[in-house]
Short mmCIF file of C-alpha atoms in Angstrom, two decimals:
data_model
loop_
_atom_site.label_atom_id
_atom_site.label_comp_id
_atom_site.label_asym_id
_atom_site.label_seq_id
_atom_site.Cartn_x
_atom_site.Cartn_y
_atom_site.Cartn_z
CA UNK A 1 35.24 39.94 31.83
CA UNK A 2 34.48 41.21 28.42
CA UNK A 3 31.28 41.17 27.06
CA UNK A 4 28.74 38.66 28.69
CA UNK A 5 25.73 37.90 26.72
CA UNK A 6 22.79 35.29 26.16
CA UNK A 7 22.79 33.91 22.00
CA UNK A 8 20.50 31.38 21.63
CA UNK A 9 19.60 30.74 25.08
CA UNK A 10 22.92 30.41 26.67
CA UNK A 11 25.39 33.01 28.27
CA UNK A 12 28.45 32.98 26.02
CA UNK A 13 31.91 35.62 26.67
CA UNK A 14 33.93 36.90 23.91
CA UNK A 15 37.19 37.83 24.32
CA UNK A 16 39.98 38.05 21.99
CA UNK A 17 42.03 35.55 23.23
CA UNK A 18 41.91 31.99 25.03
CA UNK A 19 44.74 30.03 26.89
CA UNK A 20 43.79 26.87 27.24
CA UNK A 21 46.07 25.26 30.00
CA UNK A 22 48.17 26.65 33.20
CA UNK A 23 51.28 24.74 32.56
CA UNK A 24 54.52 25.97 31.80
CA UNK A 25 53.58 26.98 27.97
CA UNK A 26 50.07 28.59 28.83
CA UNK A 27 51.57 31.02 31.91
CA UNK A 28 54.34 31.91 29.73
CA UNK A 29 52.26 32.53 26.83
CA UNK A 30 49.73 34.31 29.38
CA UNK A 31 52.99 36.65 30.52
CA UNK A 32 53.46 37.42 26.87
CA UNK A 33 49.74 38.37 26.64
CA UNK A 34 49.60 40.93 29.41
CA UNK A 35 53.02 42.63 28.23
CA UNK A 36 51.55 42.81 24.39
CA UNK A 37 49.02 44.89 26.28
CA UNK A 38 46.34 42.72 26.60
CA UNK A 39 44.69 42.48 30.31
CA UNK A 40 43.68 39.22 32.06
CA UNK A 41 39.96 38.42 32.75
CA UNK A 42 39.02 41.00 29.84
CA UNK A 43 41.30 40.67 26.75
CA UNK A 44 42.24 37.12 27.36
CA UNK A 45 41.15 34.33 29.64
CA UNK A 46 43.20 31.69 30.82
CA UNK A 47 41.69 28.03 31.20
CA UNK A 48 42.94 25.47 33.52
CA UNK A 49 41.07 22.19 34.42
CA UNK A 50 43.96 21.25 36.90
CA UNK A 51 42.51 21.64 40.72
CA UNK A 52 45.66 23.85 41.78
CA UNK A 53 48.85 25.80 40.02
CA UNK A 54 51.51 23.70 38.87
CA UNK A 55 50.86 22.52 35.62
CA UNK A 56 51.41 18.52 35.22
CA UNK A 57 54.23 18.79 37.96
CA UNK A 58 52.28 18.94 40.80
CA UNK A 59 51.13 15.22 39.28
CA UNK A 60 54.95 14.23 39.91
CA UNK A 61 55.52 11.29 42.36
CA UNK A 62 57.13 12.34 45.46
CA UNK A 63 60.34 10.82 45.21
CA UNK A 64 61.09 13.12 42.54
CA UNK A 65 62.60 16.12 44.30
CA UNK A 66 63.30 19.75 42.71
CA UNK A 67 67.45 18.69 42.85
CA UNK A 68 66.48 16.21 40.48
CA UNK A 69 64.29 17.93 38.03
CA UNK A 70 66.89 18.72 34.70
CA UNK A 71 66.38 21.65 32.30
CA UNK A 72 63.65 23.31 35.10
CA UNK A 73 63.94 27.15 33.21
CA UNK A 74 62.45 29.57 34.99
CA UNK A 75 59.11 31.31 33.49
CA UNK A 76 59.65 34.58 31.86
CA UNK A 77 59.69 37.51 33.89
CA UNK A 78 60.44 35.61 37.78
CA UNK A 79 63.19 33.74 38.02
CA UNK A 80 62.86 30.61 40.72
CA UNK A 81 65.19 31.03 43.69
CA UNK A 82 66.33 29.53 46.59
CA UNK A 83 64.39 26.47 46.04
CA UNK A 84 65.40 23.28 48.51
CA UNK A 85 66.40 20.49 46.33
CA UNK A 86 65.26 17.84 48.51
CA UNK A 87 61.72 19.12 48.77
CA UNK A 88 59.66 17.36 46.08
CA UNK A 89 58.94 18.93 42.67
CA UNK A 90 55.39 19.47 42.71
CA UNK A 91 55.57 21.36 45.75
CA UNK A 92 58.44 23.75 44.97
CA UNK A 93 57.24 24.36 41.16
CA UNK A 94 53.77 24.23 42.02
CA UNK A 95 54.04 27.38 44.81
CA UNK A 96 56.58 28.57 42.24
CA UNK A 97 53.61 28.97 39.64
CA UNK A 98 51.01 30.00 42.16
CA UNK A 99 53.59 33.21 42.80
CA UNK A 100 53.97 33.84 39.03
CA UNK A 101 49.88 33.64 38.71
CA UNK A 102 49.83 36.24 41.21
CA UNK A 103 52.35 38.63 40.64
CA UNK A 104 51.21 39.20 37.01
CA UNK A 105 47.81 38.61 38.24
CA UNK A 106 47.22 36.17 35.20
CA UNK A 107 43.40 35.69 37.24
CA UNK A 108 43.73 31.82 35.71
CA UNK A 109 40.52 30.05 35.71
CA UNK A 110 39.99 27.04 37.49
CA UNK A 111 39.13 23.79 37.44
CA UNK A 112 37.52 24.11 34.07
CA UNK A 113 37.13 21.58 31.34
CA UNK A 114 37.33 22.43 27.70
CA UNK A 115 35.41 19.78 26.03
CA UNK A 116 35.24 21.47 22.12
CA UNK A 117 36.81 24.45 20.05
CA UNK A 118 34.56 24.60 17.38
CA UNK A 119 33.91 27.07 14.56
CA UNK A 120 31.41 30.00 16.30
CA UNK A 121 30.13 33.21 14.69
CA UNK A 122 31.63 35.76 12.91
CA UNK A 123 34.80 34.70 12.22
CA UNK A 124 35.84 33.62 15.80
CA UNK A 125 35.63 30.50 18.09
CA UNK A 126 33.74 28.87 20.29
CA UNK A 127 35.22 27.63 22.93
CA UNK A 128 32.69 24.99 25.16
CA UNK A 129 33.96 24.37 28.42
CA UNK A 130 32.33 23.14 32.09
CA UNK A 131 31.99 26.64 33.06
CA UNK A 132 30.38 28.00 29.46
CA UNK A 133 31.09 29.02 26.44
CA UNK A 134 33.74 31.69 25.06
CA UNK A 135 33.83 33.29 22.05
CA UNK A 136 37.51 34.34 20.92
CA UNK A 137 39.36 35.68 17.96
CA UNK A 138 42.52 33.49 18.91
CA UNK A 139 43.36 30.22 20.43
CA UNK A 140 46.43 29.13 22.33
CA UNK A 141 46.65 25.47 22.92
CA UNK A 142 48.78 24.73 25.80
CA UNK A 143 47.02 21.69 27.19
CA UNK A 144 50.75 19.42 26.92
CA UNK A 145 50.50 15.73 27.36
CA UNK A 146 50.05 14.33 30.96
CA UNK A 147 46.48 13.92 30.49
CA UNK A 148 46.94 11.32 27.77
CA UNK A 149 49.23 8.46 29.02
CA UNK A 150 50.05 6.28 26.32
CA UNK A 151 49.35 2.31 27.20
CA UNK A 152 50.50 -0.10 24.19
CA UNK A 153 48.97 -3.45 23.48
CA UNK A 154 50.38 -6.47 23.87
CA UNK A 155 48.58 -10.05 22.98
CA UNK A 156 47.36 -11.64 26.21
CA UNK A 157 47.66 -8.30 28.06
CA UNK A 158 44.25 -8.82 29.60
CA UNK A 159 45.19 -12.53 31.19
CA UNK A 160 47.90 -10.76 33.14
CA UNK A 161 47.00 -11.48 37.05
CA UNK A 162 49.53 -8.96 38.43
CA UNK A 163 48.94 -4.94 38.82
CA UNK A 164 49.69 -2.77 35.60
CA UNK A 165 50.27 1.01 35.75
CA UNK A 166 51.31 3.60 33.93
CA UNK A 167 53.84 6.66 34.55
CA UNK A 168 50.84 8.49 35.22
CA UNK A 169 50.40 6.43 38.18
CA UNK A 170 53.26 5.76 39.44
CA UNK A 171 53.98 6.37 43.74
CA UNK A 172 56.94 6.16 44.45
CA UNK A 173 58.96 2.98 44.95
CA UNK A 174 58.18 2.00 48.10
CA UNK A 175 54.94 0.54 47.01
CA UNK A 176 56.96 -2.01 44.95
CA UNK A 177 58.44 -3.49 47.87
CA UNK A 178 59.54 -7.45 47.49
CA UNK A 179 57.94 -7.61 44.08
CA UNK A 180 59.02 -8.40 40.72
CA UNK A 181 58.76 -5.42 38.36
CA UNK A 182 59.15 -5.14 34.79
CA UNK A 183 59.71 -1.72 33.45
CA UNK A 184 58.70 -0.73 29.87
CA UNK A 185 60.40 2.33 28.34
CA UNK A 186 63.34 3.67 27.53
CA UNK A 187 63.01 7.08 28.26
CA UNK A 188 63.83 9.19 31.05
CA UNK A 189 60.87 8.33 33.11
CA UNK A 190 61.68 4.44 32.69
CA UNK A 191 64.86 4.91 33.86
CA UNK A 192 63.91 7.22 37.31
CA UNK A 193 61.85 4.57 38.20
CA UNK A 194 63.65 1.64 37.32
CA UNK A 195 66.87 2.95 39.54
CA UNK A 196 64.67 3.81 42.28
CA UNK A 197 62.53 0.89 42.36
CA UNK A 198 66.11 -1.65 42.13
CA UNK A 199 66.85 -0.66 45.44
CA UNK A 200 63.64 -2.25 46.93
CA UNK A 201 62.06 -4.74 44.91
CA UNK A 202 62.71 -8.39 45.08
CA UNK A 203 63.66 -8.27 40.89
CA UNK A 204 63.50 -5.93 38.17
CA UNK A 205 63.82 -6.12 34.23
CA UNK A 206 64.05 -3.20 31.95
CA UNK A 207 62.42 -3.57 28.66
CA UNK A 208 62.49 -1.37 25.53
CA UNK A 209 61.40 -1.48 21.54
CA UNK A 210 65.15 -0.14 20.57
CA UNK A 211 68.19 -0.50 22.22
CA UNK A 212 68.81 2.98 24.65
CA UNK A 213 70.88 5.67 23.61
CA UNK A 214 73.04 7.38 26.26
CA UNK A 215 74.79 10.43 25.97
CA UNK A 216 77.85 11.17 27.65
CA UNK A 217 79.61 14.65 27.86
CA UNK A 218 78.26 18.29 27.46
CA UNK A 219 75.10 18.80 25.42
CA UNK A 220 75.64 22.17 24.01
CA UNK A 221 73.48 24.76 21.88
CA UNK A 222 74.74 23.22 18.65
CA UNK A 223 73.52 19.49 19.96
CA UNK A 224 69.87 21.15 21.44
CA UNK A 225 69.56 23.18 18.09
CA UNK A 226 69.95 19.87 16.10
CA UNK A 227 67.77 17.76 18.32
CA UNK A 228 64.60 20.53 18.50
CA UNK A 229 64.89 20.69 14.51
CA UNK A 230 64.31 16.93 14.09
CA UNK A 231 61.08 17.24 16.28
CA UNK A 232 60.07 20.31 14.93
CA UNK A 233 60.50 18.67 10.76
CA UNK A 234 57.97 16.00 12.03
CA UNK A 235 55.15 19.33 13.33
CA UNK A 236 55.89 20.44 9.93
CA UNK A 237 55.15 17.36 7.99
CA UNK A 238 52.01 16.71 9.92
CA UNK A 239 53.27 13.84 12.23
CA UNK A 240 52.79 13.36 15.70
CA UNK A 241 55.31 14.55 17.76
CA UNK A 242 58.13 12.65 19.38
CA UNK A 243 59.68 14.39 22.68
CA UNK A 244 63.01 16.74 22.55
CA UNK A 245 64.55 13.57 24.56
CA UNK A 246 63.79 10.76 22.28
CA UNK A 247 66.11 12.31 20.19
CA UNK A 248 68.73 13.51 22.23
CA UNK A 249 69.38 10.57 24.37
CA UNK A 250 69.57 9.96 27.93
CA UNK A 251 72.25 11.98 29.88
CA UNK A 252 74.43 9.81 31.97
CA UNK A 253 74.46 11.22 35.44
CA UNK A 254 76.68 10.02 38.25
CA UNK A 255 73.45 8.28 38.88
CA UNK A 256 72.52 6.67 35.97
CA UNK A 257 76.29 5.18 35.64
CA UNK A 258 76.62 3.47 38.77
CA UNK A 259 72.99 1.72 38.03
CA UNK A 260 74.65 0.96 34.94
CA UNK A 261 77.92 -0.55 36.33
CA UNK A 262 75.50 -2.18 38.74
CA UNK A 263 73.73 -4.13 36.20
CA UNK A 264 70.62 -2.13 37.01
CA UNK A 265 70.38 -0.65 33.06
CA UNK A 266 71.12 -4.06 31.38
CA UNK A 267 68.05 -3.74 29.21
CA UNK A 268 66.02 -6.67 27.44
CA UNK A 269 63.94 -6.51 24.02
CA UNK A 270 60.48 -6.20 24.03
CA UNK A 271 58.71 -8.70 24.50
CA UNK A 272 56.66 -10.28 22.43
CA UNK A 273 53.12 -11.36 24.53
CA UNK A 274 51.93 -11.35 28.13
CA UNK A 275 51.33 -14.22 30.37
CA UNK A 276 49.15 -14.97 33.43
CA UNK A 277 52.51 -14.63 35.35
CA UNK A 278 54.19 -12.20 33.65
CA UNK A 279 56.22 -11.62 29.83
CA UNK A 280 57.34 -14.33 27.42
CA UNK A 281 59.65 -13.89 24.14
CA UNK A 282 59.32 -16.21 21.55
CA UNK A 283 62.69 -17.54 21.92
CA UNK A 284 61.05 -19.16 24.86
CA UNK A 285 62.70 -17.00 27.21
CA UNK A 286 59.98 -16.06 30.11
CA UNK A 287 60.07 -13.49 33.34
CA UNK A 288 57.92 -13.41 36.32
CA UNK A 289 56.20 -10.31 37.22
CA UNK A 290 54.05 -9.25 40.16
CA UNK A 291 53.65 -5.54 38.44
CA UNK A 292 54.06 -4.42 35.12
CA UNK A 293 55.28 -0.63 34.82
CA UNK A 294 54.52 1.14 31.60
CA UNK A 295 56.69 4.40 31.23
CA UNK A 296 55.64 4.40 27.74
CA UNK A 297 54.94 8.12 27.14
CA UNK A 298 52.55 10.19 26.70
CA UNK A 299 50.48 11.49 23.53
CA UNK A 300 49.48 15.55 22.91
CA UNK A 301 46.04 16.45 24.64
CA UNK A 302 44.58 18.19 21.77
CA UNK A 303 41.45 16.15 21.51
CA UNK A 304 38.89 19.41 22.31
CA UNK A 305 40.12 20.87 18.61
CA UNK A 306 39.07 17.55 17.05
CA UNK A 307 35.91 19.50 15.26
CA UNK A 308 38.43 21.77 13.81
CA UNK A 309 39.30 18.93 11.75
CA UNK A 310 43.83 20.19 12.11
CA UNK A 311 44.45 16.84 12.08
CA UNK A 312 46.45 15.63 9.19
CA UNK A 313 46.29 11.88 7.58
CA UNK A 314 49.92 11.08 9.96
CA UNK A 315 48.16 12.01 12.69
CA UNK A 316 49.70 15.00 13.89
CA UNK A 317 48.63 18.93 12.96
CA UNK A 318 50.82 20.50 11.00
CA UNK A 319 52.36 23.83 12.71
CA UNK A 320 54.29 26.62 11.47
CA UNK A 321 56.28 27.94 14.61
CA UNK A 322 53.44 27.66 16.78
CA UNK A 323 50.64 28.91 14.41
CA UNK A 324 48.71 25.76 12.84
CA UNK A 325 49.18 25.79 9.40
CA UNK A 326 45.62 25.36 8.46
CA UNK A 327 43.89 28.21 10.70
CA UNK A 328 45.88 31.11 11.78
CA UNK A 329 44.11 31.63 14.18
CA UNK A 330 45.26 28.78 16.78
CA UNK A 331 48.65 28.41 17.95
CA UNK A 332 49.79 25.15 20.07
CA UNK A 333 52.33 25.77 22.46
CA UNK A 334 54.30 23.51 24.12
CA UNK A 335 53.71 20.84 21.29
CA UNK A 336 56.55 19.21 19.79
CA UNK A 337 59.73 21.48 19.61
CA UNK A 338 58.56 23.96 21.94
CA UNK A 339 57.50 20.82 25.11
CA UNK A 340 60.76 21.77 26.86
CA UNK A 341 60.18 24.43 29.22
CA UNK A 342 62.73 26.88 27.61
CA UNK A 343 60.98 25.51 24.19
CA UNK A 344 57.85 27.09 25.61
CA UNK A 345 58.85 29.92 26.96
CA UNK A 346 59.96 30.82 23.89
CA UNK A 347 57.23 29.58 21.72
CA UNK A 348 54.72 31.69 23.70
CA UNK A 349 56.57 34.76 23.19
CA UNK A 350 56.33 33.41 19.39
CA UNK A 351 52.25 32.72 19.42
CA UNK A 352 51.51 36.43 20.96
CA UNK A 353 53.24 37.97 18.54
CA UNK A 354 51.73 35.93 15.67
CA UNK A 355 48.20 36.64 17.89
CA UNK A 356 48.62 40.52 17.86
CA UNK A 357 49.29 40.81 14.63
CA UNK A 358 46.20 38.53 13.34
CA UNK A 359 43.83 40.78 15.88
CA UNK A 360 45.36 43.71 14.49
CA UNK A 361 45.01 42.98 10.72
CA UNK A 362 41.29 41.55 11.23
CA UNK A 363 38.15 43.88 12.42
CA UNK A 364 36.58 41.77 14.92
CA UNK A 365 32.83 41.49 14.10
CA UNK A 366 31.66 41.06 18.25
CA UNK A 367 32.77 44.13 18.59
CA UNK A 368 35.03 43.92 21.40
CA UNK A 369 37.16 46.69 21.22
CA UNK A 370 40.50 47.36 19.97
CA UNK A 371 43.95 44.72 21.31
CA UNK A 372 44.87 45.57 24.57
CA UNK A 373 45.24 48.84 26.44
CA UNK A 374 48.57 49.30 26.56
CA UNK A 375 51.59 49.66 24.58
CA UNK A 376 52.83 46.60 22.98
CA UNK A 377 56.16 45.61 24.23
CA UNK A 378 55.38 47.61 27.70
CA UNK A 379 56.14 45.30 30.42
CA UNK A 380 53.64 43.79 32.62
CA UNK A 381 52.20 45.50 35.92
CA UNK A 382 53.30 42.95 39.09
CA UNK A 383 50.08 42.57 40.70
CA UNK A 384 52.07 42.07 44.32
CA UNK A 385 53.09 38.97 45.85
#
């Protein structure tokens, strides 16, 4: 690790760059580290407070197996092969990641918490985290969403006596068993669970704020182009993001039109307040609910770079690319446009080269030493399997 030292009574590192998050966006952004030349553990540290390799997939319910994960790309550099499609998700992409981590030898730290990025010395950052402080020249963000489940409020919410969880939380659909379950969302989440839990719960309703969009036929580079540029004019304005899918609709699979022809996907409104034993509408209209099911989302986990002050008055930070518009030095990845896996890939291809440019043009006042050791463009080592 590169330069260890005590500054005001604590032990703080400085290196030139931090990845904050093991996910999809942060290994592929780590991969594009190590090939600019740049050497894990010394140039750059990677950050991870997950307990294991796997990103937010190895949080996936069981039930949802690799054959039917959609749009899985493969990280840059390894492709994935020969994975069994009936073998859950977080197991195949989770050892999937573990052998990427090793045979670039990315040496990601973890579990470690970053609690604050805030402005340090010299030009750089300070990154505080559960396992010290580091001091870097340049920030990537790759922390996604799955630690910030989005619950909305609904009057009489709290009188509800039945079980509410979230996405987040969700088991499987055994666990729903005989019940009554009303499912809130109309994205692809909401609609996994809702066909799985049909075929074992005593009743279920779908409910959703707008009416759900599906999309039949090919989606081709034209239609993907189109969708990523509405998300990414919302990054740009300063908004929060909205996900790749909210805008490109949900794909009918052989799947999802038999639940349809099977009255599965008739969806209701919203509704309108909460009841002791379940939802009410104020057409008078009620349902019954043992469990309420909230596949409502998620929001971007970028909380830690709150004393940075990015945030703009719509309650996004506004990006450029990846770089934030306000401090060049911090690129998110894997936020808005680029929270598809082949979105991140890309986009942390995109960040390093912003990154090596900025460490190139600035002297660094710590003192570290010049970008990397290697070529840029040279391709990464394999550290063996």
């Amino acid at each position: 690790m590169n330069n260890i030292g005590v500054r005001d009574g604590e032990a703080v590192t400085d290196v030139d760059v931090v990845v904050i998050g093991a996910g999809q966006a942060g290994l592929s952004s780590a991969y594009h580290l190590r090939r600019a030349g740049l050497e894990p553990g010394r140039d750059f540290v990677v950050l991870d407070h997950s307990p294991r390799p796997g990103g937010a997939w190895q949080f996936r319910w069981p039930t949802l197996t690799y054959g039917k994960v959609h749009g899985m790309h493969a990280l840059p550099g390894m492709e994935l092969t020969g994975a069994d499609g009936s073998r859950p998700s977080s197991e195949v992409i989770g050892e999937y990641f573990a052998g990427y981590e090793r045979t670039f030898g990315l040496r990601v730290r973890r579990p470690v918490g970053v609690s604050a990025v805030r402005e340090g010395a010299g030009g750089r950052l300070r990154v505080e985290t559960s396992e010290g402080v580091w001091s870097t020249r340049a920030l990537i963000n790759a922390t996604g969403t799955w630690d910030r489940p989005f619950w909305p409020r609904y009057p009489g919410q709290e009188t509800f006596r039945g079980r509410q969880l979230h996405t987040v939380d969700y088991p499987g659909p055994q666990e729903f068993a005989g019940q009554r379950v009303v499912v809130v969302g109309g994205g692809t989440s909401g609609v996994q669970h809702l066909m799985e839990i049909a075929g074992v719960a005593a009743q279920t309703t779908w409910v959703t704020r707008r009416p759900p969009v599906f999309r039949e036929g090919p989606f081709g580079e034209e239609q993907g182009r189109a969708a990523v540029a509405l998300v990414d004019e919302r990054v740009r304005r300063g908004l929060p993001p909205q996900s790749v899918v909210s805008v490109t609709g949900l794909p009918v699979t052989e799947a999802v039109a038999r639940a349809r022809a099977e009255g599965v996907l008739d969806r209701l409104p919203m509704f309108d307040r909460m009841t002791p034993n379940g939802v009410s509408w104020a057409d008078g209209r009620t349902v019954d609910a043992d469990v309420i099911l909230w596949a409502t989302g998620f929001r971007a986990a970028i909380d830690h770079l709150a004393p940075l002050k990015l945030r703009e008055p719509g309650g996004g930070i506004r990006v450029e690319g990846t770089r934030a518009t306000h401090d060049e030095r911090i690129h998110l990845v894997g936020y808005g446009p680029s929270a598809s896996t082949i979105g991140a890939n890309r986009a942390g291809r995109a960040a390093v080269r912003g990154i090596v440019r900025l460490l190139e043009r600035r002297a660094d006042p710590v003192g570290t030493g010049p970008v990397g050791t290697g070529p840029v463009g040279a391709e990464p080592v394999m550290a063996g399997g």
